[in-house]
């Protein structure tokens, strides 16, 4: 897994707390280029589809509700070893277990409202980018 793109969302809680700017600053400082980005809000169907892999988990309905509760930022990020390096700088899913200095340690409110999403594989980075950006291959074909 050494592709050059990953996909992130800044989740509703972090947007509501005016943490878009501080989170993007860290993303840039850690060497990621923002190659596509927009502010949007998920419909229930979009959130259910995005998190379909978790549909049997007890937190699924609550997660869908939380992810649709307000605007989010979606962005395509570029860097060497993007998926792995981004997951390092966001930290553990549960902010109580996240390392000092990670985005989730700094900005997450709970395991559910954990500030950001980061793709977990090169394949999912592409699937998730395609979910939000029309013809997203125009952003990543030269950097894959
Ligand atoms: P993400 O996919 O958002 O980058 P992740 O890969 O660290 O996070 P996953 O296991 O894929 O974690 O879970 C997806 C999302 O579901 C988490 O980011 C979090 O918002 C929510 N979630 C995961 N586990 C729990 C839980 N035990 N209780 C509540 N919400 C949870
Ligand atoms: Mg995940």
XYZ file of C-alpha atoms in Angstrom, residues 9-21 23 39-40 70-74 107 109 115:
24
model
C -13.747 14.064 5.645
C -13.775 16.702 8.366
C -16.840 15.505 10.284
C -19.829 17.672 11.375
C -18.674 18.163 14.989
C -15.274 19.492 13.940
C -16.837 21.773 11.307
C -19.361 23.097 13.873
C -16.523 23.890 16.285
C -14.722 25.982 13.615
C -11.897 23.454 13.369
C -11.735 23.287 9.550
C -8.859 25.774 9.481
C -7.193 20.707 10.798
C -17.960 21.725 1.778
C -21.080 19.586 1.583
C -24.329 19.289 9.627
C -21.842 20.296 6.945
C -18.648 18.333 6.346
C -15.507 18.991 4.319
C -14.512 16.310 1.824
C -10.159 17.755 17.967
C -15.257 14.852 20.938
C -13.203 14.852 13.927
